[in-house]
Amino acid sequence: MELNNTSALVTGGASGLGEATVRALAERGARVVVVDLNAERGHAVAESVHGVFASCDVTDTDQVIAAINAATALAPLWSVVNCAGIAWAQRTVGKDGEYTSAHDLDVYRKIIEVNLIGTFNVCRLGATAMSHNAPDDDGCRGAIVNTASVAARDGQIGQVAYSSSKGGIVGLTLPLARDLSAVGVRANCILPGLLDTPIYGLAPESEDFKARLAAGVLFPKRLGRPSEFASLALELLTNSYMNAECVRLDAGVRLPPK
């Protein structure tokens, strides 16, 4: 699938995996819409790649449509990469055994809403826009890459909400690809492992924490780089025979219980 002279939409595009993907897409000739809630950083990233920033809550249908319209105003939308997401850690039962200390149900709903429902919201609306594209030689009209996590498979203690949301994205992949085959849109999913993003913090002590994490990685014994995620995302977008797949990007790590 050709990226040059097309537009792309990247959620969570202002930092980390999303930012790296924005830059990789721009290098391949795509006009990129950076979708994020961080306006200051989002504008800066968009300007650096001659793209457009769209302030957007991925659970808000009107805001997502506005972001998609910003992309189609640049060029036909052929690529969507969903990197937006939030994390939370809390055990299901509190230490005191009281009902009030059980896992916060509103937080659980929020994690599902942003990570899973938000991802599907962007997929359904982005694919609708793609369905209007003139197909290429394979009959393709676009491609979607969603971001899950190895926590979808190896969820750790305290990750019930996060793992549920990411497991939902994994479960979404095959039926989504089957649905979208009717309009010539492919859908794949990446399950990142321990990638070096701002989620681990920027303070000096965060380096010691990341070093401890890297010790559990099989090989190479380091955290992954956002550019490695972006490289895989571009392969899933451009390789026209990649469809309905969930690919781990984790250097062989298998997360322990804690």
mmCIF file with all atom_site columns, N, CA and C in Angstrom, residues 29-97:
data_model
loop_
_atom_site.group_PDB
_atom_site.id
_atom_site.type_symbol
_atom_site.label_atom_id
_atom_site.label_alt_id
_atom_site.label_comp_id
_atom_site.label_asym_id
_atom_site.label_entity_id
_atom_site.label_seq_id
_atom_site.pdbx_PDB_ins_code
_atom_site.Cartn_x
_atom_site.Cartn_y
_atom_site.Cartn_z
_atom_site.occupancy
_atom_site.B_iso_or_equiv
_atom_site.pdbx_formal_charge
_atom_site.auth_seq_id
_atom_site.auth_comp_id
_atom_site.auth_asym_id
_atom_site.auth_atom_id
_atom_site.pdbx_PDB_model_num
ATOM 1   N N  . GLY A 1 29 ? 6.144   10.188 3.155  1.00 0.00 ? 29 GLY A N  1
ATOM 2   C CA . GLY A 1 29 ? 5.366   11.015 2.248  1.00 0.00 ? 29 GLY A CA 1
ATOM 3   C C  . GLY A 1 29 ? 3.916   11.209 2.619  1.00 0.00 ? 29 GLY A C  1
ATOM 4   N N  . ALA A 1 30 ? 3.485   10.733 3.783  1.00 0.00 ? 30 ALA A N  1
ATOM 5   C CA . ALA A 1 30 ? 2.098   10.918 4.203  1.00 0.00 ? 30 ALA A CA 1
ATOM 6   C C  . ALA A 1 30 ? 1.923   12.277 4.876  1.00 0.00 ? 30 ALA A C  1
ATOM 7   N N  . ARG A 1 31 ? 0.752   12.870 4.699  1.00 0.00 ? 31 ARG A N  1
ATOM 8   C CA . ARG A 1 31 ? 0.371   14.068 5.443  1.00 0.00 ? 31 ARG A CA 1
ATOM 9   C C  . ARG A 1 31 ? -0.331  13.592 6.710  1.00 0.00 ? 31 ARG A C  1
ATOM 10  N N  . VAL A 1 32 ? 0.197   13.965 7.864  1.00 0.00 ? 32 VAL A N  1
ATOM 11  C CA . VAL A 1 32 ? -0.241  13.346 9.108  1.00 0.00 ? 32 VAL A CA 1
ATOM 12  C C  . VAL A 1 32 ? -1.037  14.313 9.982  1.00 0.00 ? 32 VAL A C  1
ATOM 13  N N  . VAL A 1 33 ? -2.154  13.808 10.501 1.00 0.00 ? 33 VAL A N  1
ATOM 14  C CA . VAL A 1 33 ? -2.918  14.523 11.520 1.00 0.00 ? 33 VAL A CA 1
ATOM 15  C C  . VAL A 1 33 ? -2.555  13.925 12.879 1.00 0.00 ? 33 VAL A C  1
ATOM 16  N N  . VAL A 1 34 ? -2.025  14.761 13.747 1.00 0.00 ? 34 VAL A N  1
ATOM 17  C CA . VAL A 1 34 ? -1.634  14.358 15.093 1.00 0.00 ? 34 VAL A CA 1
ATOM 18  C C  . VAL A 1 34 ? -2.832  14.550 16.013 1.00 0.00 ? 34 VAL A C  1
ATOM 19  N N  . VAL A 1 35 ? -3.372  13.453 16.505 1.00 0.00 ? 35 VAL A N  1
ATOM 20  C CA . VAL A 1 35 ? -4.556  13.494 17.367 1.00 0.00 ? 35 VAL A CA 1
ATOM 21  C C  . VAL A 1 35 ? -4.110  13.289 18.815 1.00 0.00 ? 35 VAL A C  1
ATOM 22  N N  . ASP A 1 36 ? -4.447  14.234 19.670 1.00 0.00 ? 36 ASP A N  1
ATOM 23  C CA . ASP A 1 36 ? -4.025  14.138 21.071 1.00 0.00 ? 36 ASP A CA 1
ATOM 24  C C  . ASP A 1 36 ? -4.798  15.171 21.882 1.00 0.00 ? 36 ASP A C  1
ATOM 25  N N  . LEU A 1 37 ? -4.732  15.041 23.198 1.00 0.00 ? 37 LEU A N  1
ATOM 26  C CA . LEU A 1 37 ? -5.318  16.047 24.090 1.00 0.00 ? 37 LEU A CA 1
ATOM 27  C C  . LEU A 1 37 ? -4.289  17.071 24.559 1.00 0.00 ? 37 LEU A C  1
ATOM 28  N N  . ASN A 1 38 ? -3.006  16.773 24.353 1.00 0.00 ? 38 ASN A N  1
ATOM 29  C CA . ASN A 1 38 ? -1.932  17.688 24.731 1.00 0.00 ? 38 ASN A CA 1
ATOM 30  C C  . ASN A 1 38 ? -1.696  18.661 23.581 1.00 0.00 ? 38 ASN A C  1
ATOM 31  N N  . ALA A 1 39 ? -2.348  19.815 23.646 1.00 0.00 ? 39 ALA A N  1
ATOM 32  C CA . ALA A 1 39 ? -2.316  20.755 22.528 1.00 0.00 ? 39 ALA A CA 1
ATOM 33  C C  . ALA A 1 39 ? -0.914  21.320 22.284 1.00 0.00 ? 39 ALA A C  1
ATOM 34  N N  . GLU A 1 40 ? -0.215  21.679 23.355 1.00 0.00 ? 40 GLU A N  1
ATOM 35  C CA . GLU A 1 40 ? 1.111   22.284 23.183 1.00 0.00 ? 40 GLU A CA 1
ATOM 36  C C  . GLU A 1 40 ? 2.060   21.318 22.470 1.00 0.00 ? 40 GLU A C  1
ATOM 37  N N  . ARG A 1 41 ? 2.136   20.112 22.981 1.00 0.00 ? 41 ARG A N  1
ATOM 38  C CA . ARG A 1 41 ? 3.036   19.127 22.377 1.00 0.00 ? 41 ARG A CA 1
ATOM 39  C C  . ARG A 1 41 ? 2.514   18.680 21.013 1.00 0.00 ? 41 ARG A C  1
ATOM 40  N N  . GLY A 1 42 ? 1.201   18.534 20.892 1.00 0.00 ? 42 GLY A N  1
ATOM 41  C CA . GLY A 1 42 ? 0.623   18.096 19.628 1.00 0.00 ? 42 GLY A CA 1
ATOM 42  C C  . GLY A 1 42 ? 0.891   19.070 18.499 1.00 0.00 ? 42 GLY A C  1
ATOM 43  N N  . HIS A 1 43 ? 0.727   20.357 18.772 1.00 0.00 ? 43 HIS A N  1
ATOM 44  C CA . HIS A 1 43 ? 1.023   21.370 17.752 1.00 0.00 ? 43 HIS A CA 1
ATOM 45  C C  . HIS A 1 43 ? 2.493   21.320 17.348 1.00 0.00 ? 43 HIS A C  1
ATOM 46  N N  . ALA A 1 44 ? 3.376   21.159 18.343 1.00 0.00 ? 44 ALA A N  1
ATOM 47  C CA . ALA A 1 44 ? 4.813   21.137 18.062 1.00 0.00 ? 44 ALA A CA 1
ATOM 48  C C  . ALA A 1 44 ? 5.184   19.957 17.161 1.00 0.00 ? 44 ALA A C  1
ATOM 49  N N  . VAL A 1 45 ? 4.651   18.781 17.466 1.00 0.00 ? 45 VAL A N  1
ATOM 50  C CA . VAL A 1 45 ? 4.946   17.601 16.643 1.00 0.00 ? 45 VAL A CA 1
ATOM 51  C C  . VAL A 1 45 ? 4.380   17.780 15.246 1.00 0.00 ? 45 VAL A C  1
ATOM 52  N N  . ALA A 1 46 ? 3.148   18.256 15.156 1.00 0.00 ? 46 ALA A N  1
ATOM 53  C CA . ALA A 1 46 ? 2.525   18.438 13.840 1.00 0.00 ? 46 ALA A CA 1
ATOM 54  C C  . ALA A 1 46 ? 3.297   19.433 12.987 1.00 0.00 ? 46 ALA A C  1
ATOM 55  N N  . GLU A 1 47 ? 3.687   20.547 13.577 1.00 0.00 ? 47 GLU A N  1
ATOM 56  C CA . GLU A 1 47 ? 4.426   21.553 12.825 1.00 0.00 ? 47 GLU A CA 1
ATOM 57  C C  . GLU A 1 47 ? 5.774   21.020 12.350 1.00 0.00 ? 47 GLU A C  1
ATOM 58  N N  . SER A 1 48 ? 6.396   20.165 13.144 1.00 0.00 ? 48 SER A N  1
ATOM 59  C CA . SER A 1 48 ? 7.719   19.651 12.787 1.00 0.00 ? 48 SER A CA 1
ATOM 60  C C  . SER A 1 48 ? 7.679   18.708 11.586 1.00 0.00 ? 48 SER A C  1
ATOM 61  N N  . VAL A 1 49 ? 6.500   18.172 11.278 1.00 0.00 ? 49 VAL A N  1
ATOM 62  C CA . VAL A 1 49 ? 6.385   17.263 10.122 1.00 0.00 ? 49 VAL A CA 1
ATOM 63  C C  . VAL A 1 49 ? 5.462   17.846 9.057  1.00 0.00 ? 49 VAL A C  1
ATOM 64  N N  . HIS A 1 50 ? 5.157   19.144 9.178  1.00 0.00 ? 50 HIS A N  1
ATOM 65  C CA . HIS A 1 50 ? 4.260   19.825 8.232  1.00 0.00 ? 50 HIS A CA 1
ATOM 66  C C  . HIS A 1 50 ? 2.890   19.145 8.194  1.00 0.00 ? 50 HIS A C  1
ATOM 67  N N  . GLY A 1 51 ? 2.452   18.735 9.374  1.00 0.00 ? 51 GLY A N  1
ATOM 68  C CA . GLY A 1 51 ? 1.148   18.106 9.497  1.00 0.00 ? 51 GLY A CA 1
ATOM 69  C C  . GLY A 1 51 ? 0.157   19.023 10.175 1.00 0.00 ? 51 GLY A C  1
ATOM 70  N N  . VAL A 1 52 ? -0.884  18.432 10.725 1.00 0.00 ? 52 VAL A N  1
ATOM 71  C CA . VAL A 1 52 ? -1.965  19.175 11.363 1.00 0.00 ? 52 VAL A CA 1
ATOM 72  C C  . VAL A 1 52 ? -2.247  18.560 12.729 1.00 0.00 ? 52 VAL A C  1
ATOM 73  N N  . PHE A 1 53 ? -2.503  19.407 13.712 1.00 0.00 ? 53 PHE A N  1
ATOM 74  C CA . PHE A 1 53 ? -2.891  18.909 15.038 1.00 0.00 ? 53 PHE A CA 1
ATOM 75  C C  . PHE A 1 53 ? -4.401  18.971 15.185 1.00 0.00 ? 53 PHE A C  1
ATOM 76  N N  . ALA A 1 54 ? -4.983  17.926 15.785 1.00 0.00 ? 54 ALA A N  1
ATOM 77  C CA . ALA A 1 54 ? -6.407  17.909 16.104 1.00 0.00 ? 54 ALA A CA 1
ATOM 78  C C  . ALA A 1 54 ? -6.571  17.527 17.567 1.00 0.00 ? 54 ALA A C  1
ATOM 79  N N  . SER A 1 55 ? -7.083  18.455 18.362 1.00 0.00 ? 55 SER A N  1
ATOM 80  C CA . SER A 1 55 ? -7.385  18.144 19.758 1.00 0.00 ? 55 SER A CA 1
ATOM 81  C C  . SER A 1 55 ? -8.599  17.243 19.780 1.00 0.00 ? 55 SER A C  1
ATOM 82  N N  . CYS A 1 56 ? -8.468  16.068 20.391 1.00 0.00 ? 56 CYS A N  1
ATOM 83  C CA . CYS A 1 56 ? -9.532  15.079 20.240 1.00 0.00 ? 56 CYS A CA 1
ATOM 84  C C  . CYS A 1 56 ? -9.533  14.078 21.373 1.00 0.00 ? 56 CYS A C  1
ATOM 85  N N  . ASP A 1 57 ? -10.710 13.884 21.959 1.00 0.00 ? 57 ASP A N  1
ATOM 86  C CA . ASP A 1 57 ? -10.980 12.782 22.867 1.00 0.00 ? 57 ASP A CA 1
ATOM 87  C C  . ASP A 1 57 ? -11.495 11.640 21.992 1.00 0.00 ? 57 ASP A C  1
ATOM 88  N N  . VAL A 1 58 ? -10.796 10.521 21.978 1.00 0.00 ? 58 VAL A N  1
ATOM 89  C CA . VAL A 1 58 ? -11.141 9.447  21.045 1.00 0.00 ? 58 VAL A CA 1
ATOM 90  C C  . VAL A 1 58 ? -12.502 8.820  21.328 1.00 0.00 ? 58 VAL A C  1
ATOM 91  N N  . THR A 1 59 ? -13.073 9.111  22.497 1.00 0.00 ? 59 THR A N  1
ATOM 92  C CA . THR A 1 59 ? -14.412 8.594  22.801 1.00 0.00 ? 59 THR A CA 1
ATOM 93  C C  . THR A 1 59 ? -15.513 9.533  22.317 1.00 0.00 ? 59 THR A C  1
ATOM 94  N N  . ASP A 1 60 ? -15.135 10.707 21.824 1.00 0.00 ? 60 ASP A N  1
ATOM 95  C CA . ASP A 1 60 ? -16.096 11.712 21.383 1.00 0.00 ? 60 ASP A CA 1
ATOM 96  C C  . ASP A 1 60 ? -16.254 11.629 19.870 1.00 0.00 ? 60 ASP A C  1
ATOM 97  N N  . THR A 1 61 ? -17.403 11.171 19.413 1.00 0.00 ? 61 THR A N  1
ATOM 98  C CA . THR A 1 61 ? -17.619 10.934 17.988 1.00 0.00 ? 61 THR A CA 1
ATOM 99  C C  . THR A 1 61 ? -17.436 12.201 17.159 1.00 0.00 ? 61 THR A C  1
ATOM 100 N N  . ASP A 1 62 ? -17.989 13.325 17.607 1.00 0.00 ? 62 ASP A N  1
ATOM 101 C CA . ASP A 1 62 ? -17.873 14.563 16.831 1.00 0.00 ? 62 ASP A CA 1
ATOM 102 C C  . ASP A 1 62 ? -16.426 15.008 16.700 1.00 0.00 ? 62 ASP A C  1
ATOM 103 N N  . GLN A 1 63 ? -15.650 14.861 17.771 1.00 0.00 ? 63 GLN A N  1
ATOM 104 C CA . GLN A 1 63 ? -14.247 15.261 17.706 1.00 0.00 ? 63 GLN A CA 1
ATOM 105 C C  . GLN A 1 63 ? -13.449 14.340 16.786 1.00 0.00 ? 63 GLN A C  1
ATOM 106 N N  . VAL A 1 64 ? -13.762 13.050 16.808 1.00 0.00 ? 64 VAL A N  1
ATOM 107 C CA . VAL A 1 64 ? -13.063 12.117 15.912 1.00 0.00 ? 64 VAL A CA 1
ATOM 108 C C  . VAL A 1 64 ? -13.398 12.432 14.458 1.00 0.00 ? 64 VAL A C  1
ATOM 109 N N  . ILE A 1 65 ? -14.663 12.702 14.169 1.00 0.00 ? 65 ILE A N  1
ATOM 110 C CA . ILE A 1 65 ? -15.044 13.047 12.793 1.00 0.00 ? 65 ILE A CA 1
ATOM 111 C C  . ILE A 1 65 ? -14.334 14.319 12.349 1.00 0.00 ? 65 ILE A C  1
ATOM 112 N N  . ALA A 1 66 ? -14.207 15.296 13.240 1.00 0.00 ? 66 ALA A N  1
ATOM 113 C CA . ALA A 1 66 ? -13.494 16.535 12.902 1.00 0.00 ? 66 ALA A CA 1
ATOM 114 C C  . ALA A 1 66 ? -12.033 16.248 12.576 1.00 0.00 ? 66 ALA A C  1
ATOM 115 N N  . ALA A 1 67 ? -11.401 15.356 13.330 1.00 0.00 ? 67 ALA A N  1
ATOM 116 C CA . ALA A 1 67 ? -10.011 14.992 13.054 1.00 0.00 ? 67 ALA A CA 1
ATOM 117 C C  . ALA A 1 67 ? -9.892  14.279 11.706 1.00 0.00 ? 67 ALA A C  1
ATOM 118 N N  . ILE A 1 68 ? -10.831 13.390 11.412 1.00 0.00 ? 68 ILE A N  1
ATOM 119 C CA . ILE A 1 68 ? -10.815 12.689 10.131 1.00 0.00 ? 68 ILE A CA 1
ATOM 120 C C  . ILE A 1 68 ? -11.026 13.672 8.987  1.00 0.00 ? 68 ILE A C  1
ATOM 121 N N  . ASN A 1 69 ? -11.934 14.619 9.167  1.00 0.00 ? 69 ASN A N  1
ATOM 122 C CA . ASN A 1 69 ? -12.153 15.635 8.136  1.00 0.00 ? 69 ASN A CA 1
ATOM 123 C C  . ASN A 1 69 ? -10.906 16.481 7.911  1.00 0.00 ? 69 ASN A C  1
ATOM 124 N N  . ALA A 1 70 ? -10.152 16.732 8.979  1.00 0.00 ? 70 ALA A N  1
ATOM 125 C CA . ALA A 1 70 ? -8.891  17.466 8.830  1.00 0.00 ? 70 ALA A CA 1
ATOM 126 C C  . ALA A 1 70 ? -7.906  16.673 7.989  1.00 0.00 ? 70 ALA A C  1
ATOM 127 N N  . ALA A 1 71 ? -7.926  15.340 8.138  1.00 0.00 ? 71 ALA A N  1
ATOM 128 C CA . ALA A 1 71 ? -7.042  14.492 7.334  1.00 0.00 ? 71 ALA A CA 1
ATOM 129 C C  . ALA A 1 71 ? -7.474  14.459 5.879  1.00 0.00 ? 71 ALA A C  1
ATOM 130 N N  . THR A 1 72 ? -8.752  14.249 5.631  1.00 0.00 ? 72 THR A N  1
ATOM 131 C CA . THR A 1 72 ? -9.224  14.145 4.244  1.00 0.00 ? 72 THR A CA 1
ATOM 132 C C  . THR A 1 72 ? -9.109  15.468 3.503  1.00 0.00 ? 72 THR A C  1
ATOM 133 N N  . ALA A 1 73 ? -9.030  16.585 4.257  1.00 0.00 ? 73 ALA A N  1
ATOM 134 C CA . ALA A 1 73 ? -8.803  17.881 3.622  1.00 0.00 ? 73 ALA A CA 1
ATOM 135 C C  . ALA A 1 73 ? -7.385  17.987 3.074  1.00 0.00 ? 73 ALA A C  1
ATOM 136 N N  . LEU A 1 74 ? -6.468  17.188 3.645  1.00 0.00 ? 74 LEU A N  1
ATOM 137 C CA . LEU A 1 74 ? -5.073  17.196 3.180  1.00 0.00 ? 74 LEU A CA 1
ATOM 138 C C  . LEU A 1 74 ? -4.881  16.277 1.974  1.00 0.00 ? 74 LEU A C  1
ATOM 139 N N  . ALA A 1 75 ? -5.481  15.089 2.059  1.00 0.00 ? 75 ALA A N  1
ATOM 140 C CA . ALA A 1 75 ? -5.336  14.048 1.025  1.00 0.00 ? 75 ALA A CA 1
ATOM 141 C C  . ALA A 1 75 ? -6.252  12.901 1.441  1.00 0.00 ? 75 ALA A C  1
ATOM 142 N N  . PRO A 1 76 ? -6.519  11.953 0.556  1.00 0.00 ? 76 PRO A N  1
ATOM 143 C CA . PRO A 1 76 ? -7.345  10.808 0.949  1.00 0.00 ? 76 PRO A CA 1
ATOM 144 C C  . PRO A 1 76 ? -6.749  10.074 2.156  1.00 0.00 ? 76 PRO A C  1
ATOM 145 N N  . LEU A 1 77 ? -7.606  9.728  3.103  1.00 0.00 ? 77 LEU A N  1
ATOM 146 C CA . LEU A 1 77 ? -7.159  9.048  4.318  1.00 0.00 ? 77 LEU A CA 1
ATOM 147 C C  . LEU A 1 77 ? -6.957  7.564  4.029  1.00 0.00 ? 77 LEU A C  1
ATOM 148 N N  . TRP A 1 78 ? -5.698  7.102  4.149  1.00 0.00 ? 78 TRP A N  1
ATOM 149 C CA . TRP A 1 78 ? -5.383  5.696  3.900  1.00 0.00 ? 78 TRP A CA 1
ATOM 150 C C  . TRP A 1 78 ? -4.813  4.982  5.110  1.00 0.00 ? 78 TRP A C  1
ATOM 151 N N  . SER A 1 79 ? -4.429  5.734  6.135  1.00 0.00 ? 79 SER A N  1
ATOM 152 C CA . SER A 1 79 ? -3.786  5.105  7.296  1.00 0.00 ? 79 SER A CA 1
ATOM 153 C C  . SER A 1 79 ? -4.350  5.660  8.598  1.00 0.00 ? 79 SER A C  1
ATOM 154 N N  . VAL A 1 80 ? -4.675  4.746  9.516  1.00 0.00 ? 80 VAL A N  1
ATOM 155 C CA . VAL A 1 80 ? -5.047  5.114  10.883 1.00 0.00 ? 80 VAL A CA 1
ATOM 156 C C  . VAL A 1 80 ? -4.218  4.259  11.826 1.00 0.00 ? 80 VAL A C  1
ATOM 157 N N  . VAL A 1 81 ? -3.542  4.895  12.774 1.00 0.00 ? 81 VAL A N  1
ATOM 158 C CA . VAL A 1 81 ? -2.785  4.181  13.799 1.00 0.00 ? 81 VAL A CA 1
ATOM 159 C C  . VAL A 1 81 ? -3.282  4.663  15.156 1.00 0.00 ? 81 VAL A C  1
ATOM 160 N N  . ASN A 1 82 ? -3.822  3.754  15.931 1.00 0.00 ? 82 ASN A N  1
ATOM 161 C CA . ASN A 1 82 ? -4.361  4.092  17.250 1.00 0.00 ? 82 ASN A CA 1
ATOM 162 C C  . ASN A 1 82 ? -3.326  3.815  18.330 1.00 0.00 ? 82 ASN A C  1
ATOM 163 N N  . CYS A 1 83 ? -2.787  4.886  18.911 1.00 0.00 ? 83 CYS A N  1
ATOM 164 C CA . CYS A 1 83 ? -1.830  4.764  20.009 1.00 0.00 ? 83 CYS A CA 1
ATOM 165 C C  . CYS A 1 83 ? -2.345  5.385  21.303 1.00 0.00 ? 83 CYS A C  1
ATOM 166 N N  . ALA A 1 84 ? -3.477  6.065  21.259 1.00 0.00 ? 84 ALA A N  1
ATOM 167 C CA . ALA A 1 84 ? -3.999  6.719  22.461 1.00 0.00 ? 84 ALA A CA 1
ATOM 168 C C  . ALA A 1 84 ? -4.415  5.675  23.488 1.00 0.00 ? 84 ALA A C  1
ATOM 169 N N  . GLY A 1 85 ? -4.092  5.935  24.735 1.00 0.00 ? 85 GLY A N  1
ATOM 170 C CA . GLY A 1 85 ? -4.478  4.999  25.792 1.00 0.00 ? 85 GLY A CA 1
ATOM 171 C C  . GLY A 1 85 ? -4.042  5.510  27.153 1.00 0.00 ? 85 GLY A C  1
ATOM 172 N N  . ILE A 1 86 ? -4.670  4.961  28.188 1.00 0.00 ? 86 ILE A N  1
ATOM 173 C CA . ILE A 1 86 ? -4.323  5.313  29.557 1.00 0.00 ? 86 ILE A CA 1
ATOM 174 C C  . ILE A 1 86 ? -4.139  4.032  30.371 1.00 0.00 ? 86 ILE A C  1
ATOM 175 N N  . ALA A 1 87 ? -3.394  4.148  31.454 1.00 0.00 ? 87 ALA A N  1
ATOM 176 C CA . ALA A 1 87 ? -3.096  2.980  32.291 1.00 0.00 ? 87 ALA A CA 1
ATOM 177 C C  . ALA A 1 87 ? -3.569  3.217  33.722 1.00 0.00 ? 87 ALA A C  1
ATOM 178 N N  . TRP A 1 88 ? -3.730  2.131  34.452 1.00 0.00 ? 88 TRP A N  1
ATOM 179 C CA . TRP A 1 88 ? -4.139  2.199  35.855 1.00 0.00 ? 88 TRP A CA 1
ATOM 180 C C  . TRP A 1 88 ? -3.711  0.908  36.532 1.00 0.00 ? 88 TRP A C  1
ATOM 181 N N  . ALA A 1 89 ? -3.319  0.996  37.788 1.00 0.00 ? 89 ALA A N  1
ATOM 182 C CA . ALA A 1 89 ? -2.946  -0.201 38.546 1.00 0.00 ? 89 ALA A CA 1
ATOM 183 C C  . ALA A 1 89 ? -3.704  -0.219 39.875 1.00 0.00 ? 89 ALA A C  1
ATOM 184 N N  . GLN A 1 90 ? -4.462  -1.281 40.091 1.00 0.00 ? 90 GLN A N  1
ATOM 185 C CA . GLN A 1 90 ? -5.189  -1.455 41.359 1.00 0.00 ? 90 GLN A CA 1
ATOM 186 C C  . GLN A 1 90 ? -5.622  -2.912 41.458 1.00 0.00 ? 90 GLN A C  1
ATOM 187 N N  . ARG A 1 91 ? -5.460  -3.486 42.640 1.00 0.00 ? 91 ARG A N  1
ATOM 188 C CA . ARG A 1 91 ? -5.891  -4.874 42.835 1.00 0.00 ? 91 ARG A CA 1
ATOM 189 C C  . ARG A 1 91 ? -7.412  -4.951 42.926 1.00 0.00 ? 91 ARG A C  1
ATOM 190 N N  . THR A 1 92 ? -7.914  -6.119 42.606 1.00 0.00 ? 92 THR A N  1
ATOM 191 C CA . THR A 1 92 ? -9.366  -6.321 42.579 1.00 0.00 ? 92 THR A CA 1
ATOM 192 C C  . THR A 1 92 ? -9.968  -6.212 43.974 1.00 0.00 ? 92 THR A C  1
ATOM 193 N N  . VAL A 1 93 ? -9.293  -6.748 44.970 1.00 0.00 ? 93 VAL A N  1
ATOM 194 C CA . VAL A 1 93 ? -9.762  -6.715 46.364 1.00 0.00 ? 93 VAL A CA 1
ATOM 195 C C  . VAL A 1 93 ? -8.761  -5.913 47.190 1.00 0.00 ? 93 VAL A C  1
ATOM 196 N N  . GLY A 1 94 ? -9.257  -4.993 47.994 1.00 0.00 ? 94 GLY A N  1
ATOM 197 C CA . GLY A 1 94 ? -8.383  -4.178 48.826 1.00 0.00 ? 94 GLY A CA 1
ATOM 198 C C  . GLY A 1 94 ? -7.817  -4.948 50.005 1.00 0.00 ? 94 GLY A C  1
ATOM 199 N N  . LYS A 1 95 ? -6.770  -4.406 50.603 1.00 0.00 ? 95 LYS A N  1
ATOM 200 C CA . LYS A 1 95 ? -6.085  -5.093 51.700 1.00 0.00 ? 95 LYS A CA 1
ATOM 201 C C  . LYS A 1 95 ? -6.968  -5.282 52.930 1.00 0.00 ? 95 LYS A C  1
ATOM 202 N N  . ASP A 1 96 ? -7.929  -4.377 53.144 1.00 0.00 ? 96 ASP A N  1
ATOM 203 C CA . ASP A 1 96 ? -8.759  -4.488 54.347 1.00 0.00 ? 96 ASP A CA 1
ATOM 204 C C  . ASP A 1 96 ? -10.003 -5.349 54.125 1.00 0.00 ? 96 ASP A C  1
ATOM 205 N N  . GLY A 1 97 ? -10.217 -5.821 52.884 1.00 0.00 ? 97 GLY A N  1
ATOM 206 C CA . GLY A 1 97 ? -11.344 -6.696 52.606 1.00 0.00 ? 97 GLY A CA 1
ATOM 207 C C  . GLY A 1 97 ? -12.697 -6.018 52.615 1.00 0.00 ? 97 GLY A C  1
#
